[in-house]
Coordinates of C-alpha atoms in Angstrom, one line a residue:
X1 CA 49.0 13.8 -54.9
X2 CA 45.4 14.7 -54.4
X3 CA 44.4 16.0 -51.0
X4 CA 42.5 14.4 -48.2
X5 CA 38.7 13.8 -48.4
X6 CA 37.7 16.5 -46.1
X7 CA 34.9 18.5 -47.6
X8 CA 35.8 21.8 -49.3
X9 CA 33.3 24.8 -49.2
X10 CA 30.6 24.7 -51.9
X11 CA 31.5 28.0 -53.3
X12 CA 34.8 26.7 -54.8
X13 CA 36.3 23.8 -56.7
X14 CA 38.5 21.5 -54.7
X15 CA 42.3 21.9 -55.3
X16 CA 45.2 19.7 -54.5
X17 CA 46.6 20.2 -51.2
X18 CA 50.2 21.7 -50.5
X19 CA 52.0 18.9 -48.7
X20 CA 55.0 21.3 -48.1
X21 CA 52.6 23.6 -46.2
X22 CA 51.6 20.5 -44.2
X23 CA 55.1 19.7 -43.4
X24 CA 56.7 23.2 -42.9
X25 CA 53.6 25.4 -42.0
X26 CA 54.5 27.9 -44.8
X27 CA 52.6 28.8 -48.0
X28 CA 53.2 27.3 -51.4
X29 CA 55.7 29.0 -53.6
X30 CA 54.7 32.2 -55.2
X31 CA 51.4 32.4 -53.1
X32 CA 50.6 34.5 -50.2
X33 CA 47.4 33.8 -48.6
X34 CA 47.4 37.2 -46.9
X35 CA 47.5 39.1 -50.1
X36 CA 46.3 37.0 -52.8
X37 CA 42.6 37.0 -53.6
X38 CA 42.0 38.9 -50.4
X39 CA 38.2 39.8 -50.1
X40 CA 37.2 43.2 -49.4
X41 CA 36.6 43.8 -45.7
X42 CA 32.8 43.7 -44.7
X43 CA 31.0 47.1 -44.2
X44 CA 30.7 48.4 -40.7
X45 CA 27.0 48.1 -40.7
X46 CA 27.3 44.4 -41.2
X47 CA 29.6 44.2 -38.3
X48 CA 27.1 46.0 -36.1
X49 CA 24.3 43.5 -37.3
X50 CA 26.6 40.4 -36.2
X51 CA 27.3 42.0 -32.8
X52 CA 23.6 42.5 -32.1
X53 CA 22.9 38.8 -33.3
X54 CA 25.4 37.5 -31.1
X55 CA 23.9 39.7 -28.1
X56 CA 20.5 38.2 -28.9
X57 CA 21.9 34.6 -29.1
X58 CA 23.5 35.0 -25.6
X59 CA 20.2 36.4 -24.2
X60 CA 18.5 33.4 -25.5
X61 CA 21.0 31.1 -24.3
X62 CA 20.5 32.5 -20.7
X63 CA 16.9 32.2 -20.9
X64 CA 17.0 28.7 -22.0
X65 CA 19.2 27.9 -19.1
X66 CA 16.8 29.6 -16.7
X67 CA 14.0 27.6 -18.2
X68 CA 15.7 24.4 -17.8
X69 CA 16.6 25.0 -14.2
X70 CA 13.0 26.1 -13.4
X71 CA 11.6 23.1 -15.2
X72 CA 14.0 20.8 -13.1
X73 CA 13.1 22.3 -9.9
X74 CA 9.4 21.9 -10.8
X75 CA 10.1 18.1 -11.5
X76 CA 12.0 17.7 -8.2
X77 CA 9.1 19.3 -6.3
X78 CA 6.6 17.0 -8.1
X79 CA 8.8 13.9 -7.1
X80 CA 9.1 14.9 -3.6
X81 CA 5.6 16.0 -3.2
X82 CA 3.0 13.8 -1.6
X83 CA 5.2 10.8 -1.4
X84 CA 6.9 9.0 1.5
X85 CA 10.3 7.9 0.2
X86 CA 11.6 4.7 1.8
X87 CA 8.5 4.5 3.9
X88 CA 9.5 2.0 6.9
X89 CA 12.6 1.1 5.2
X90 CA 15.4 0.3 7.7
X91 CA 18.1 1.8 5.4
X92 CA 16.4 5.3 5.1
X93 CA 17.0 8.1 7.3
X94 CA 14.0 10.0 5.9
X95 CA 11.5 10.9 8.7
X96 CA 9.2 8.1 7.6
X97 CA 12.0 5.6 7.4
X98 CA 13.1 3.2 10.1
X99 CA 16.9 3.5 10.0
X100 CA 17.0 4.6 13.8
X101 CA 15.3 1.5 15.2
X102 CA 17.6 -0.8 12.9
X103 CA 20.8 0.9 14.2
X104 CA 19.6 0.3 17.8
X105 CA 18.9 -3.1 17.2
X106 CA 22.2 -3.6 15.6
X107 CA 24.1 -2.1 18.7
X108 CA 22.3 -4.9 20.8
X109 CA 23.6 -7.8 18.4
X110 CA 20.4 -8.0 16.2
X111 CA 21.1 -8.6 12.7
X112 CA 18.5 -6.9 10.2
X113 CA 17.9 -8.4 6.7
X114 CA 15.8 -6.7 4.4
X115 CA 13.7 -8.9 1.7
X116 CA 11.1 -7.9 -0.8
X117 CA 9.4 -11.1 -1.7
X118 CA 7.3 -13.5 0.3
X119 CA 9.4 -16.4 -0.6
X120 CA 12.5 -14.8 0.6
X121 CA 10.8 -13.8 3.8
X122 CA 9.6 -17.4 4.4
X123 CA 13.0 -18.9 3.6
X124 CA 14.8 -16.7 6.2
X125 CA 12.2 -17.4 9.0
X126 CA 13.2 -19.7 11.7
X127 CA 13.3 -20.3 15.7
X128 CA 15.9 -17.5 16.0
X129 CA 14.1 -15.0 13.7
X130 CA 11.8 -12.3 13.9
X131 CA 9.9 -11.8 10.8
X132 CA 8.4 -8.3 10.5
X133 CA 5.8 -7.7 7.6
X134 CA 5.5 -4.1 7.1
X135 CA 2.4 -4.0 4.8
X136 CA 0.3 -7.3 5.1
X137 CA -2.7 -5.8 3.3
X138 CA -0.5 -5.5 0.0
X139 CA 0.0 -9.3 -0.2
X140 CA -1.8 -11.4 -2.6
X141 CA -3.5 -14.6 -1.7
X142 CA -0.5 -16.7 -2.8
X143 CA 1.9 -14.6 -0.8
X144 CA -0.2 -14.6 2.3
X145 CA -0.3 -18.4 2.0
X146 CA 3.6 -18.6 2.0
X147 CA 3.8 -16.1 4.9
X148 CA 1.1 -18.1 6.8
X149 CA 3.0 -21.4 6.4
X150 CA 6.1 -19.6 7.7
X151 CA 4.3 -18.6 10.9
X152 CA 3.0 -22.0 11.5
X153 CA 6.5 -23.8 11.0
X154 CA 9.2 -21.3 11.9
X155 CA 9.0 -21.4 15.7
X156 CA 10.0 -17.6 15.7
X157 CA 8.2 -14.4 16.1
X158 CA 6.1 -12.6 13.5
X159 CA 5.1 -9.0 13.7
X160 CA 2.4 -7.8 11.5
X161 CA 2.0 -4.0 11.2
X162 CA -1.5 -2.8 10.9
X163 CA -3.0 -5.9 9.4
X164 CA -6.6 -5.0 8.0
X165 CA -9.6 -7.5 7.6
X166 CA -8.4 -8.1 3.9
X167 CA -5.1 -10.0 5.4
X168 CA -6.3 -11.1 8.8
X169 CA -8.5 -13.8 7.5
X170 CA -5.4 -15.7 6.2
X171 CA -2.6 -14.5 8.4
X172 CA -4.2 -14.5 11.9
X173 CA -7.7 -16.3 11.7
X174 CA -9.9 -15.8 14.7
X175 CA -8.9 -11.9 14.8
X176 CA -11.0 -9.2 13.6
X177 CA -10.5 -5.4 13.3
X178 CA -12.6 -3.1 15.6
X179 CA -12.3 0.2 13.7
X180 CA -9.9 2.9 14.1
X181 CA -8.3 3.6 17.5
X182 CA -9.4 6.9 19.3
X183 CA -6.3 7.2 21.6
X184 CA -2.9 8.1 20.2
X185 CA -0.8 7.2 23.2
X186 CA -2.6 4.5 25.5
X187 CA -1.3 3.1 28.6
X188 CA -0.2 -0.6 28.4
X189 CA -3.1 -2.1 30.3
X190 CA -1.6 -5.5 30.1
X191 CA 1.0 -7.6 31.9
X192 CA 3.2 -8.2 28.8
X193 CA 6.8 -7.4 30.0
X194 CA 7.6 -5.5 26.9
X195 CA 4.6 -3.2 27.3
X196 CA 4.9 -2.7 31.2
X197 CA 8.5 -1.7 30.8
X198 CA 8.0 0.6 27.7
X199 CA 4.9 2.3 29.4
X200 CA 2.7 4.7 27.2
X201 CA 3.5 4.4 23.3
X202 CA 2.2 5.6 20.0
X203 CA 0.2 2.3 19.2
X204 CA -2.9 4.3 18.7
X205 CA -3.8 6.2 15.5
X206 CA -4.2 3.0 13.9
X207 CA -6.5 0.0 14.0
X208 CA -8.1 -2.0 17.0
X209 CA -8.5 -5.7 17.2
X210 CA -10.8 -8.1 19.0
X211 CA -10.4 -11.9 19.4
X212 CA -11.7 -14.8 21.3
X213 CA -8.6 -17.0 20.9
X214 CA -7.3 -18.4 24.0
X215 CA -3.8 -17.4 25.5
X216 CA -4.0 -14.0 23.4
X217 CA -2.5 -11.1 25.3
X218 CA -4.1 -7.9 24.7
X219 CA -2.3 -4.4 25.3
X220 CA -2.7 -0.7 24.8
X221 CA -6.4 -0.7 24.8
X222 CA -8.3 2.2 22.9
X223 CA -12.3 2.4 23.6
X224 CA -11.8 -1.1 25.2
X225 CA -10.3 -2.9 22.2
X226 CA -6.4 -3.5 22.2
X227 CA -4.1 -1.9 19.6
X228 CA -1.6 -4.6 20.3
X229 CA -2.2 -8.4 20.4
X230 CA 0.6 -11.2 21.1
X231 CA -1.0 -14.5 20.0
X232 CA 0.9 -18.0 20.6
X233 CA 1.5 -19.7 17.2
X234 CA 0.8 -23.6 16.9
X235 CA 2.9 -26.1 18.7
X236 CA 6.3 -24.7 17.7
X237 CA 6.5 -22.2 20.5
X238 CA 6.4 -19.2 18.2
X239 CA 4.1 -16.2 18.6
X240 CA 2.5 -13.6 16.4
X241 CA 2.3 -9.9 17.3
X242 CA -0.4 -7.6 15.7
X243 CA 0.5 -3.9 16.0
X244 CA -2.3 -1.6 15.0
X245 CA 0.1 1.4 14.1
X246 CA 3.5 1.6 12.7
X247 CA 4.4 4.9 14.4
X248 CA 6.6 3.4 16.9
X249 CA 9.1 2.4 14.1
X250 CA 9.3 5.6 12.2
X251 CA 12.4 7.8 12.6
X252 CA 10.4 11.0 13.6
X253 CA 8.6 9.5 16.6
X254 CA 11.1 6.7 17.9
X255 CA 12.2 8.9 20.6
X256 CA 8.5 9.8 21.7
X257 CA 7.0 8.2 25.0
X258 CA 8.2 4.6 25.2
X259 CA 8.1 3.9 21.5
X260 CA 11.8 3.0 21.2
X261 CA 11.6 0.4 24.3
X262 CA 8.6 -1.1 23.0
X263 CA 9.9 -1.5 19.3
X264 CA 13.3 -2.9 20.5
X265 CA 11.5 -5.5 22.8
X266 CA 9.1 -6.5 20.1
X267 CA 11.6 -6.8 17.3
X268 CA 14.7 -7.6 19.3
X269 CA 13.7 -10.8 21.1
X270 CA 15.6 -12.9 18.5
X271 CA 19.1 -12.4 17.2
X272 CA 18.0 -12.3 13.5
X273 CA 15.4 -9.8 12.2
X274 CA 14.0 -10.3 8.6
X275 CA 12.3 -7.0 7.6
X276 CA 9.9 -7.8 4.8
X277 CA 9.1 -4.8 2.7
X278 CA 6.5 -6.2 0.2
X279 CA 7.2 -5.2 -3.5
X280 CA 4.5 -4.5 -6.3
X281 CA 5.3 -8.2 -7.5
X282 CA 3.8 -9.6 -4.2
X283 CA 0.6 -7.6 -5.0
X284 CA -2.4 -9.8 -6.2
X285 CA -4.7 -7.3 -8.2
X286 CA -7.6 -10.1 -8.3
X287 CA -7.6 -10.0 -4.4
X288 CA -7.3 -6.4 -3.9
X289 CA -9.7 -4.8 -1.3
X290 CA -11.5 -2.7 -3.8
X291 CA -13.1 -4.3 -6.9
X292 CA -13.3 -1.1 -8.7
X293 CA -10.9 -0.4 -11.7
X294 CA -8.8 2.6 -11.4
X295 CA -8.1 5.0 -14.1
X296 CA -4.7 6.4 -14.9
X297 CA -5.6 9.6 -13.2
X298 CA -6.5 7.8 -10.0
X299 CA -3.1 6.3 -10.0
X300 CA -1.2 9.7 -10.1
X301 CA -0.1 10.5 -6.5
X302 CA -1.4 13.7 -4.9
X303 CA 0.6 16.8 -6.0
X304 CA 1.5 15.5 -9.5
X305 CA -1.5 17.0 -11.2
X306 CA -0.4 20.6 -10.5
X307 CA 3.2 19.8 -11.3
X308 CA 2.3 18.3 -14.7
X309 CA 0.2 21.3 -15.6
X310 CA 2.9 23.6 -14.8
X311 CA 5.4 21.4 -17.0
X312 CA 2.8 21.5 -19.8
X313 CA 2.5 25.4 -19.6
X314 CA 6.2 25.6 -19.7
X315 CA 6.6 23.5 -22.5
X316 CA 3.7 25.4 -24.6
X317 CA 5.6 28.7 -23.8
X318 CA 8.9 27.4 -24.9
X319 CA 7.4 25.9 -28.1
X320 CA 5.9 29.3 -28.9
X321 CA 9.0 31.1 -28.1
X322 CA 11.3 28.8 -30.2
X323 CA 8.9 28.2 -33.2
X324 CA 9.9 29.3 -36.6
X325 CA 7.5 31.8 -38.2
X326 CA 6.3 30.5 -41.6
X327 CA 7.3 32.7 -44.6
X328 CA 9.3 32.9 -47.9
X329 CA 12.8 31.5 -48.1
X330 CA 15.5 34.1 -47.9
X331 CA 18.6 33.6 -49.6
X332 CA 21.7 35.0 -47.8
X333 CA 25.0 35.9 -49.5
X334 CA 28.2 34.5 -47.8
X335 CA 30.3 37.4 -46.6
X336 CA 33.5 35.8 -47.9
X337 CA 34.2 33.3 -50.5
X338 CA 37.3 31.1 -49.5
X339 CA 39.3 29.1 -52.3
X340 CA 39.5 25.3 -51.5
X341 CA 43.3 25.5 -51.6
X342 CA 43.4 28.2 -48.8
X343 CA 41.1 26.0 -46.8
X344 CA 43.3 23.0 -47.2
X345 CA 46.5 25.1 -46.6
X346 CA 44.7 26.4 -43.4
X347 CA 43.8 22.8 -42.2
X348 CA 47.5 21.7 -42.8
X349 CA 48.7 24.4 -40.8
X350 CA 46.3 23.5 -37.8
X351 CA 47.6 20.0 -38.2
X352 CA 51.2 21.1 -37.8
X353 CA 50.5 23.6 -34.9
X354 CA 48.9 20.7 -32.9
X355 CA 51.5 18.0 -33.9
X356 CA 48.6 16.1 -35.3
X357 CA 50.7 13.8 -37.6
X358 CA 48.5 10.8 -36.8
X359 CA 45.5 12.7 -37.9
X360 CA 47.2 14.0 -41.0
X361 CA 48.5 10.5 -41.8
X362 CA 45.1 8.8 -41.2
X363 CA 43.4 11.4 -43.5
X364 CA 46.0 10.7 -46.2
X365 CA 45.9 7.1 -46.0
X366 CA 42.1 7.0 -46.0
X367 CA 41.8 9.0 -49.0
X368 CA 44.3 7.0 -50.9
X369 CA 42.5 3.8 -50.0
X370 CA 39.2 5.1 -51.2
X371 CA 40.6 6.0 -54.6
X372 CA 42.7 2.9 -54.9
X373 CA 39.6 0.8 -54.2
X374 CA 37.7 2.4 -57.0
X375 CA 40.8 1.8 -59.3
X376 CA 41.3 -1.9 -58.6
X377 CA 37.6 -2.9 -58.4
X378 CA 37.4 -3.4 -54.7
X379 CA 33.8 -2.5 -53.1
X380 CA 33.8 0.8 -51.4
X381 CA 32.7 -1.0 -48.1
X382 CA 35.9 -3.1 -48.1
X383 CA 38.2 0.0 -48.9
X384 CA 39.7 -0.1 -45.4
X385 CA 40.0 -3.7 -45.1
X386 CA 43.7 -4.8 -45.5
X387 CA 42.8 -8.2 -46.4
X388 CA 40.7 -7.2 -49.4
X389 CA 42.5 -3.9 -50.5
X390 CA 46.2 -4.9 -50.2
X391 CA 46.3 -7.9 -52.4
X392 CA 44.3 -6.2 -55.2
X393 CA 46.7 -3.3 -55.3
X394 CA 49.9 -5.3 -55.1
X395 CA 48.5 -7.4 -58.2
X396 CA 48.5 -4.1 -60.2
X397 CA 52.3 -3.3 -59.4
X398 CA 54.8 -4.2 -61.9
X399 CA 58.0 -2.9 -60.1
X400 CA 59.9 -4.2 -57.2
X401 CA 57.9 -5.8 -54.6
X402 CA 56.6 -3.5 -51.9
X403 CA 54.8 -3.9 -48.5
X404 CA 51.5 -2.2 -49.7
X405 CA 49.8 -3.0 -46.4
X406 CA 52.3 -1.2 -44.2
X407 CA 52.1 1.7 -46.7
X408 CA 48.2 1.9 -46.6
X409 CA 47.6 0.7 -43.1
X410 CA 51.0 1.4 -41.3
X411 CA 51.9 3.3 -38.1
X412 CA 52.0 7.0 -37.5
X413 CA 55.2 8.8 -38.9
X414 CA 57.7 9.9 -36.3
X415 CA 58.3 13.2 -37.5
X416 CA 57.3 15.9 -40.2
X417 CA 59.8 14.7 -42.7
X418 CA 58.3 11.0 -42.3
X419 CA 55.0 12.4 -42.9
X420 CA 56.0 14.2 -46.2
X421 CA 57.6 11.0 -47.4
X422 CA 54.5 9.0 -46.6
X423 CA 52.7 11.4 -48.7
X424 CA 55.0 11.0 -51.6
X425 CA 55.1 7.2 -51.5
X426 CA 51.2 7.2 -51.4
X427 CA 51.2 9.7 -54.4
X428 CA 53.7 7.3 -56.2
X429 CA 51.6 4.2 -55.5
X430 CA 48.4 5.7 -56.8
X431 CA 50.2 7.1 -59.9
X432 CA 51.4 3.7 -60.7
X433 CA 48.2 1.9 -60.1
X434 CA 46.5 4.4 -62.5
X435 CA 48.9 4.0 -65.2
X436 CA 49.2 0.1 -65.0

């Protein structure tokens, strides 16, 4: 019975395994691996060289770990630099998120729903709904038309945050921008109940508006022009609120002045709040405010350039450190030449120590199936297919009928004796096929 198909060292010719060693853990008769063919011990200088090599490898591993950690820290710093993660997102607790106002609205019975497309926002709008559009200028022409239809037909309230001239033409005709506000926290300056009860608020720092539309309520003037406008919307009874700055909705400034009161009254007048965060899919590059084509470097956020440069320098240094020096090939003599039979016996002892009868049986059966497939003419790709191999092997047997499939593809032996018996049966089956 030949041994399993595990490869033997290239310095020796493969030899049959000792199955009794696989079952009992002992050596083959008349052979003592501890004394037979024992190689001479390596000289002391070689051992010292190995120790130095191990130390160098440990140092290299430590330096590699430090380099990886440094690269990770640089990458994290690059990702967090110059960005506002979750800006105006009611699910985010970052300073520039809006989780705080969403939680306050929830305590007052207002349900907040986040949508990312204009169609979802329009479908959710209704007379009992406040629709908040966080970035109107990002919307394309088609999306602005969808939101305008929702404003006219819903009968609810629509709040537009800092709409510019790009979006005002479609979303709020008759309203124009009047430049930037020069007062960060103006006084209400109007009779709107939400403004008078809130008092001063951070509506400045953004845009101012002008309009000649009848019924418009202008509040929080800065330089004579309001930073908050409330406009009646059509015959449905709804209204549109234009807020020149989004500061009153941010987590970091909600507790300042009358920001919380104003935000809650503007967004909490209806029981449902649809929080529309426009996605990139809603952007229309053909109607962008700037007609200039931007290069790839123009699209890189601020702070990434230095981070990318540092990553490039780190990669170059790592390449120089790990690069192999070109030169003539050097042959290295193996310190020990191990016989194939000793390697097989050692593997058998490891299997027995770990009670790995399943692995040993799998190796024995796989090797036998591959050799039998070559003998009976079954392709190598079908050597492990019971439907292809078992009938071909059975056809070559002349003795009593046997369950070839159970022998070649059966279950794991229950003990060492069953494993040895399996090896004997496989050996006998292969010998019979060879001689038939």
